[in-house]
XYZ file of C-alpha atoms in Angstrom:
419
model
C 150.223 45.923 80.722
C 148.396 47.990 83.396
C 145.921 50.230 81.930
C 146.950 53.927 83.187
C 143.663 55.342 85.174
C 142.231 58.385 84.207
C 141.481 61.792 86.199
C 138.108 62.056 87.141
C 137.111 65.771 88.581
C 135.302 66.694 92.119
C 132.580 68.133 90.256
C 131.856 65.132 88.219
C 131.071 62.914 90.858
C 128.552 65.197 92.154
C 125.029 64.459 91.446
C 122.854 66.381 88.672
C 120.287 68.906 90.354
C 117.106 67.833 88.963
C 114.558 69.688 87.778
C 110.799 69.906 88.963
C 107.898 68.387 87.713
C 106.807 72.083 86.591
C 109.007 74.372 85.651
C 110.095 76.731 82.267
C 111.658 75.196 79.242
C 113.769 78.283 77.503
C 113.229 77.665 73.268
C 115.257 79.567 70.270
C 113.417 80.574 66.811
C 114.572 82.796 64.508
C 114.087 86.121 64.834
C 112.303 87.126 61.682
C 113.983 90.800 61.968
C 116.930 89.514 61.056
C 118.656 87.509 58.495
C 122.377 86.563 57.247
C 124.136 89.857 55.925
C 121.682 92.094 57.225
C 122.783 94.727 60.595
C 120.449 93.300 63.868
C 117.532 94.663 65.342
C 117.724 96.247 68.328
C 114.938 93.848 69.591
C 117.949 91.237 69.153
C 120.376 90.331 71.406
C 124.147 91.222 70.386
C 124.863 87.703 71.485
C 122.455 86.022 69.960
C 120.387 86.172 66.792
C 117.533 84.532 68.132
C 113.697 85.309 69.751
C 113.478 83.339 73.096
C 109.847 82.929 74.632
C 109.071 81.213 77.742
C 106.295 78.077 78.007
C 105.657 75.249 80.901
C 107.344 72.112 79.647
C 108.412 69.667 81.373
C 112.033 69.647 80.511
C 113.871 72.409 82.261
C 117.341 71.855 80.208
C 117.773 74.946 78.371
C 118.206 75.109 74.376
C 120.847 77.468 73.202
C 122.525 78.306 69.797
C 125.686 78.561 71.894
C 127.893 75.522 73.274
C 127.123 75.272 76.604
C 130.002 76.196 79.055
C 131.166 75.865 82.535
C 131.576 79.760 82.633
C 128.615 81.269 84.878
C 126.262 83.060 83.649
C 125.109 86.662 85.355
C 126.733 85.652 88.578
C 124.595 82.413 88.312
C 125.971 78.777 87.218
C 124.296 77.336 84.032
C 123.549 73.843 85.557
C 120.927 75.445 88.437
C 117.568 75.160 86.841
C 115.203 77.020 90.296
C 115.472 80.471 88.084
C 113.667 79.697 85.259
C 110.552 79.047 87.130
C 110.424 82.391 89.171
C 111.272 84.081 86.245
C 108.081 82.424 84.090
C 105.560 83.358 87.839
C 107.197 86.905 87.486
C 106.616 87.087 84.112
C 102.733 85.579 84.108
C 102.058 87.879 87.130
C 101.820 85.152 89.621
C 104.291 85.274 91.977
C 102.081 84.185 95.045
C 101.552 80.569 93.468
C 105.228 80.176 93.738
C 105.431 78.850 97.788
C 101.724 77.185 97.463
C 102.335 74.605 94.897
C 98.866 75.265 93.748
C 100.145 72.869 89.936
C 98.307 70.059 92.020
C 95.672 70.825 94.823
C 93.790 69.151 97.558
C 89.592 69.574 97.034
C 87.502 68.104 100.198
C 83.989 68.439 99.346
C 81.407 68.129 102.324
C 78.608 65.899 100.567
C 76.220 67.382 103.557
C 76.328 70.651 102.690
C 73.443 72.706 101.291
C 74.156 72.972 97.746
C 75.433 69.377 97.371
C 73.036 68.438 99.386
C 69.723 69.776 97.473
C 71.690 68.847 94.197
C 73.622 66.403 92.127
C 76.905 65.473 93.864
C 78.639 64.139 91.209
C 77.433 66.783 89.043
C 79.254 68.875 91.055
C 82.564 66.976 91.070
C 82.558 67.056 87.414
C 81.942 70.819 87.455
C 84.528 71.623 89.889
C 87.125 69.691 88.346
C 86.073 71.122 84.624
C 86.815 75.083 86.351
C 90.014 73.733 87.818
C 91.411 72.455 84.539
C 90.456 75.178 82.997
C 92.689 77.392 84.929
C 95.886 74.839 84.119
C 95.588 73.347 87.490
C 94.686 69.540 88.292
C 92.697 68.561 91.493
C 92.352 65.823 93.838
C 88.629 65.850 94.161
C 87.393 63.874 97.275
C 83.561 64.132 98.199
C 83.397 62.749 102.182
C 80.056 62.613 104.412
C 79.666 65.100 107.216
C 80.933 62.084 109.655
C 84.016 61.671 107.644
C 84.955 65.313 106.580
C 87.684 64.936 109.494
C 89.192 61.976 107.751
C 89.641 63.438 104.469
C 90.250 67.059 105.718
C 93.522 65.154 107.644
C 94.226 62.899 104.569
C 94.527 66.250 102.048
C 96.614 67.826 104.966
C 99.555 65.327 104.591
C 99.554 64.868 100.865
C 98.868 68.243 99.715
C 100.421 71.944 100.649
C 96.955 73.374 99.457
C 93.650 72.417 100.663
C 90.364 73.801 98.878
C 87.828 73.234 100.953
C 84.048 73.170 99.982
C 80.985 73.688 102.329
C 79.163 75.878 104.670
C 80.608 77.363 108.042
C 80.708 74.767 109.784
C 82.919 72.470 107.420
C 84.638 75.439 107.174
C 85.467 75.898 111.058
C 86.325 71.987 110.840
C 88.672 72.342 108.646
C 90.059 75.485 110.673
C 90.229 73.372 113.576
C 92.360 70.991 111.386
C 94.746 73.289 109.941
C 95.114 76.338 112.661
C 99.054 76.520 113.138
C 100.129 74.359 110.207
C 101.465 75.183 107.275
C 98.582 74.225 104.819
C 96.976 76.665 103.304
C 92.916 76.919 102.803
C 91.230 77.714 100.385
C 87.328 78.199 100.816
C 84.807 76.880 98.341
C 81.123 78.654 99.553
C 78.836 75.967 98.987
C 76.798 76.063 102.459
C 73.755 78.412 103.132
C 74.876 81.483 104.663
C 78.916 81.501 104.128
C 79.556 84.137 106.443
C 83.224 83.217 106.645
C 83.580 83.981 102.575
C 81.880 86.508 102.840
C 84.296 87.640 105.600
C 87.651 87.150 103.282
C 85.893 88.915 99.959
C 85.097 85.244 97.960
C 82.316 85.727 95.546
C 79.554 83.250 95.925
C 79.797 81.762 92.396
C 81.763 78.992 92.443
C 83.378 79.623 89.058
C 84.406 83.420 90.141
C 85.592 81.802 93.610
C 87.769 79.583 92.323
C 89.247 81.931 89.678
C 89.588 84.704 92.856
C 91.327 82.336 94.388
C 93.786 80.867 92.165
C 95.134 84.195 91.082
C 95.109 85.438 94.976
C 97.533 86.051 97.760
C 98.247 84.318 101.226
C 96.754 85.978 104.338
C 97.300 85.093 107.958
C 94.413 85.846 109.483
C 93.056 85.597 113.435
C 90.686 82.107 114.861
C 88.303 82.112 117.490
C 88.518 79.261 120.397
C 86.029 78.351 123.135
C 86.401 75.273 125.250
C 89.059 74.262 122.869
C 87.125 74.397 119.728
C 87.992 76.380 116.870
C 85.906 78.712 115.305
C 86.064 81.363 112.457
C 83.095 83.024 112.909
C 80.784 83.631 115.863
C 79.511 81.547 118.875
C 75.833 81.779 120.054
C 73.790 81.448 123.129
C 70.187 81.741 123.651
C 67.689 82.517 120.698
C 69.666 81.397 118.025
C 70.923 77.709 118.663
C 67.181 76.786 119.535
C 66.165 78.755 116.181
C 68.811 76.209 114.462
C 67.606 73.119 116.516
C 63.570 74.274 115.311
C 64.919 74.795 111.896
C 66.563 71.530 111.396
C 63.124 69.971 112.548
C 61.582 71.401 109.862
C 61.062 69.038 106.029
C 62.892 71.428 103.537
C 64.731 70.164 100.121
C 65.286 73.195 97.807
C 67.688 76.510 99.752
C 64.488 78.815 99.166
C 62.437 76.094 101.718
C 65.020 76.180 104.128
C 64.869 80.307 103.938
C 60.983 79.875 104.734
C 61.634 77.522 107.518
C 64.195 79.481 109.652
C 61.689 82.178 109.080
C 58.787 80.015 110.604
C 60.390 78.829 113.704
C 61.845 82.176 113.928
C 58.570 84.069 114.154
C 57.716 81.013 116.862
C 60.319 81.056 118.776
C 60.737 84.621 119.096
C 57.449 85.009 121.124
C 59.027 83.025 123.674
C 62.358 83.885 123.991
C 64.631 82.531 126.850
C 66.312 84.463 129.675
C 69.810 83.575 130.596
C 71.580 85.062 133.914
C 75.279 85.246 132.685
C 78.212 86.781 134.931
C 80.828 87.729 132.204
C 84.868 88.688 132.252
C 86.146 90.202 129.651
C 89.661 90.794 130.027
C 89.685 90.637 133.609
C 86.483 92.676 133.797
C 83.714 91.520 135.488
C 79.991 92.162 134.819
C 76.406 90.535 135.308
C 74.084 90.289 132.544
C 70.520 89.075 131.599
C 70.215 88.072 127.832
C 67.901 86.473 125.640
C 70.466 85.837 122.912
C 73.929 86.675 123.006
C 77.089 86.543 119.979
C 80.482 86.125 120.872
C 82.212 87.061 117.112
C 85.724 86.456 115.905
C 86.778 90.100 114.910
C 83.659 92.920 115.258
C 80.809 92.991 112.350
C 81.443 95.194 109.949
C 79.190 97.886 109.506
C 76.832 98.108 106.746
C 73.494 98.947 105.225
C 71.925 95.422 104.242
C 74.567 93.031 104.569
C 74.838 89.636 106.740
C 77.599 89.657 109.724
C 80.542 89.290 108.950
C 83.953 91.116 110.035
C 85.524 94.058 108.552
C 89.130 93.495 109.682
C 89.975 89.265 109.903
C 93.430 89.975 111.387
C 92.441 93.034 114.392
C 93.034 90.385 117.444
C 89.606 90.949 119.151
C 86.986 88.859 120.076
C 83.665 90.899 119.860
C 80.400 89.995 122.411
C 76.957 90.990 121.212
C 74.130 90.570 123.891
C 70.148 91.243 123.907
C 69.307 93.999 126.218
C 65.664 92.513 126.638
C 63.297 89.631 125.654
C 60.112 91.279 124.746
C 59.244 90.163 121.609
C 58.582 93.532 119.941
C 62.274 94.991 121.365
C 63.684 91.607 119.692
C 62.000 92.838 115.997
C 63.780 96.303 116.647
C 67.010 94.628 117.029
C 66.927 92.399 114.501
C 65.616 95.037 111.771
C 68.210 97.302 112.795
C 71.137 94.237 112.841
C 69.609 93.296 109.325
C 70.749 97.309 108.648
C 74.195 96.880 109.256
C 74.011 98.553 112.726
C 75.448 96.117 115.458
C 77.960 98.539 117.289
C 75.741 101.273 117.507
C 72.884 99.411 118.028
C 70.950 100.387 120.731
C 68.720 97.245 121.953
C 72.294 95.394 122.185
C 75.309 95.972 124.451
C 78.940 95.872 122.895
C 82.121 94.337 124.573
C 85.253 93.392 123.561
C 88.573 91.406 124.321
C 90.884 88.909 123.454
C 89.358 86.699 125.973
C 85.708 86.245 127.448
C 84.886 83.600 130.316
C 80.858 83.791 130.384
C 79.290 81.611 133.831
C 75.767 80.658 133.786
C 73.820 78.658 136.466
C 73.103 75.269 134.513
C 76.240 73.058 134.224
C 76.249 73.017 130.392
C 75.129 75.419 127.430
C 73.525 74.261 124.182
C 75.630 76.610 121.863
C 76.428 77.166 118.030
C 79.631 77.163 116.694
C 79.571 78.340 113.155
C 75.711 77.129 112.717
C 76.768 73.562 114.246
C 74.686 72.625 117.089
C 76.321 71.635 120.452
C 76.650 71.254 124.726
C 79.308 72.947 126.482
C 80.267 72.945 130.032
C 80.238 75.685 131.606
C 82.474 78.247 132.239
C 82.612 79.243 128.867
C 86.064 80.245 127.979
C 86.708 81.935 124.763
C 89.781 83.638 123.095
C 91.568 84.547 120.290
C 94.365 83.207 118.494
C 96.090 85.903 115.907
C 97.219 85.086 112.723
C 96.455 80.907 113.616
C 94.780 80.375 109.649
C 96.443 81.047 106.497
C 93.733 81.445 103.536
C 93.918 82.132 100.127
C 91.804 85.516 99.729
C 91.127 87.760 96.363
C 94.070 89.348 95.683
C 94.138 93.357 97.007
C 93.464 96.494 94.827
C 97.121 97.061 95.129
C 98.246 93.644 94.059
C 95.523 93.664 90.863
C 97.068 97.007 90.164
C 100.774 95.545 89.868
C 99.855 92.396 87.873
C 97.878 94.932 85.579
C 100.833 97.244 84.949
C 103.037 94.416 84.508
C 100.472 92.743 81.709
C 100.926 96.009 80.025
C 104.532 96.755 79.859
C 104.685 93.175 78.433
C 102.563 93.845 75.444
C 104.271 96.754 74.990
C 107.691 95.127 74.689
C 105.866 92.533 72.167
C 104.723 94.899 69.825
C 108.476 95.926 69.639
């Protein structure tokens, strides 16, 4: 005899959303305000007699006192699990982690840079990844030579959503270069010399604080310099300065404070004898002659302010900022710099100002040694430079307003617990 088939609903043949690899597991205790025979607290849920706290499990099914039913639940179906994680980042206060995925990050470590360099590379792997775990998050620490920091930087780019990247400026305008119009996000680790582009974005120089700022920040588009095609996040030089770098990295240094004395040394040298370039300039359409000893194409103007290195106030404003040496006499070139070194580059008065999204500079040799972001190199000329709004998104410090939210919201939480 035939064996009568049974029934089988639409919605059993559909597949089981599953959950993610992080995500909140919903747990029942006792309240201890209430017990059989006695009225509930008002702390207790009419519907259930139970406390319910929220932890990171890695289970998102929920445990209930109650059957489970097919019934929704506040206009939401019981079997989708994606609410119980954005309700444990709004409850922690870190709802910016949500679209980052920052539960498993991306670290590319430039083993040429200045304080890996004059120190103890895998000393500073292990130190890195100890501050990482310590903030609940595990990294993918790989430490790559200068020559293969493009290699890696592409590798983290296709495995990982978040990159953190440590170096100086230029690893940092590398990894720009890498990442401009993609969806990574990059987070900057300062371990070069000067880190003008941290400095830029408001990351502390210690590396624990950094990484802390950073974890617990926000996402900001922010605006990325190009000249000749190459992308930079900080300034361009002419002149003085690139042979100041190409002296400098002549010089036998080991420790940072050596490498202080020796830009100071072929500073003073160089100085005495400073070039003279004949530049015809457009700035927007604007044309102008000029004769320079040193000259700074910026991404965004320097901000200005008593006794801090350039850097620029506003990283988003969509202007490209040119900074040029009215003279080479030595003397006039001290003035300058003392009064740069005292925040005063606009309203300087031994430099001229000019600004634009995009700056074609023509000189009379064929090519230009240049820096981009303190790396030396030759670039034909014309010089065409521009700038690209919004092309990065970073991970900065999270704003005064933000800190002020997440603070409120820590406090109406302990509030409710002490009810």
């Amino acid at each position: 005899m035939a064996r009568k088939a049974r029934k089988v609903s639409a919605r059993a043949l559909q597949p089981l959303p599953r959950a993610k690899t992080w995500h909140a597991r919903r747990h029942s205790q006792p309240s201890s305000k209430w017990a059989p025979g006695a009225p509930r607290s008002r702390s207790v849920s009419p519907r259930a007699t139970c406390r319910m706290r929220w932890t990171i499990m890695g289970c998102s099914r929920p445990i209930s006192r109650r059957k489970p039913s097919d019934a929704p639940i506040r206009g939401r179906d019981r079997s989708s699990r994606t609410g119980n994680f954005r309700v444990l980042l709004y409850v922690c206060g870190v709802r910016q982690q949500a679209e980052t995925n920052l539960l498993k990050i991306g670290v590319v470590l430039n083993q040429d840079s200045g304080a890996l360099r004059d120190g103890d590379a895998d000393e500073m792997v292990r130190t890195i990844t100890d501050i990482f775990h310590s903030h609940r998050h595990e990294p993918d620490v790989k430490l790559a030579k200068g020559t293969d920091i493009m290699e890696a930087l592409t590798a983290a780019m296709k495995s990982h959503r978040t990159v953190f990247v440590g170096g100086g400026d230029g690893t940092i305008s590398t990894a720009a270069g890498i990442f401009a119009g993609q969806k990574t996000v990059l987070g900057v680790l300062p371990l070069g010399t000067m880190n003008f582009f941290a400095r830029a974005i408001g990351i502390p120089l210690q590396l624990d604080k950094a990484v802390k700022a950073l974890l617990t920040g926000e996402k900001q588009q922010i605006d990325s310099g190009e000249v000749n095609g190459r992308i930079f996040v900080h300034h361009v030089t002419l002149g003085l300065h690139p042979r100041i770098i190409a002296g400098r990295e002549r010089q036998r240094y080991r420790a940072r404070l050596g490498k202080k004395l020796a830009w100071l040394k072929v500073w003073w040298k160089l100085v005495r004898r400073a070039p003279r370039m004949r530049l015809a300039l457009a700035v927007d359409g604007e044309r102008s002659k000029l004769k320079t000893a040193s000259l700074i194409i910026a991404n965004n103007p320097f901000i200005e302010k008593l006794g801090g290195l350039p850097h620029s106030e506003v990283p988003d404003r969509g202007k490209l900022a040119l900074y040029a040496a009215r003279t080479r006499d030595w003397r006039e070139l001290l003035a300058m710099s003392a009064q740069a070194s005292l925040g005063k580059w606009k309203s300087n008065s031994r430099l001229d100002f000019l600004e634009g999204a995009e700056i074609t500079i023509a000189a009379e040799s064929k090519r230009l040694r240049v820096s981009i972001d303190g790396e030396l190199d030759y670039l034909p000329t014309p010089l065409r430079a521009k700038i690209i709004p919004n092309a990065l998104c970073v991970l900065c410090p999270a704003s005064a307003e933000t800190k002020a939210t997440a603070q409120s919201g820590r406090k109406r939480r302990s509030r409710n617990a002490r009810r």
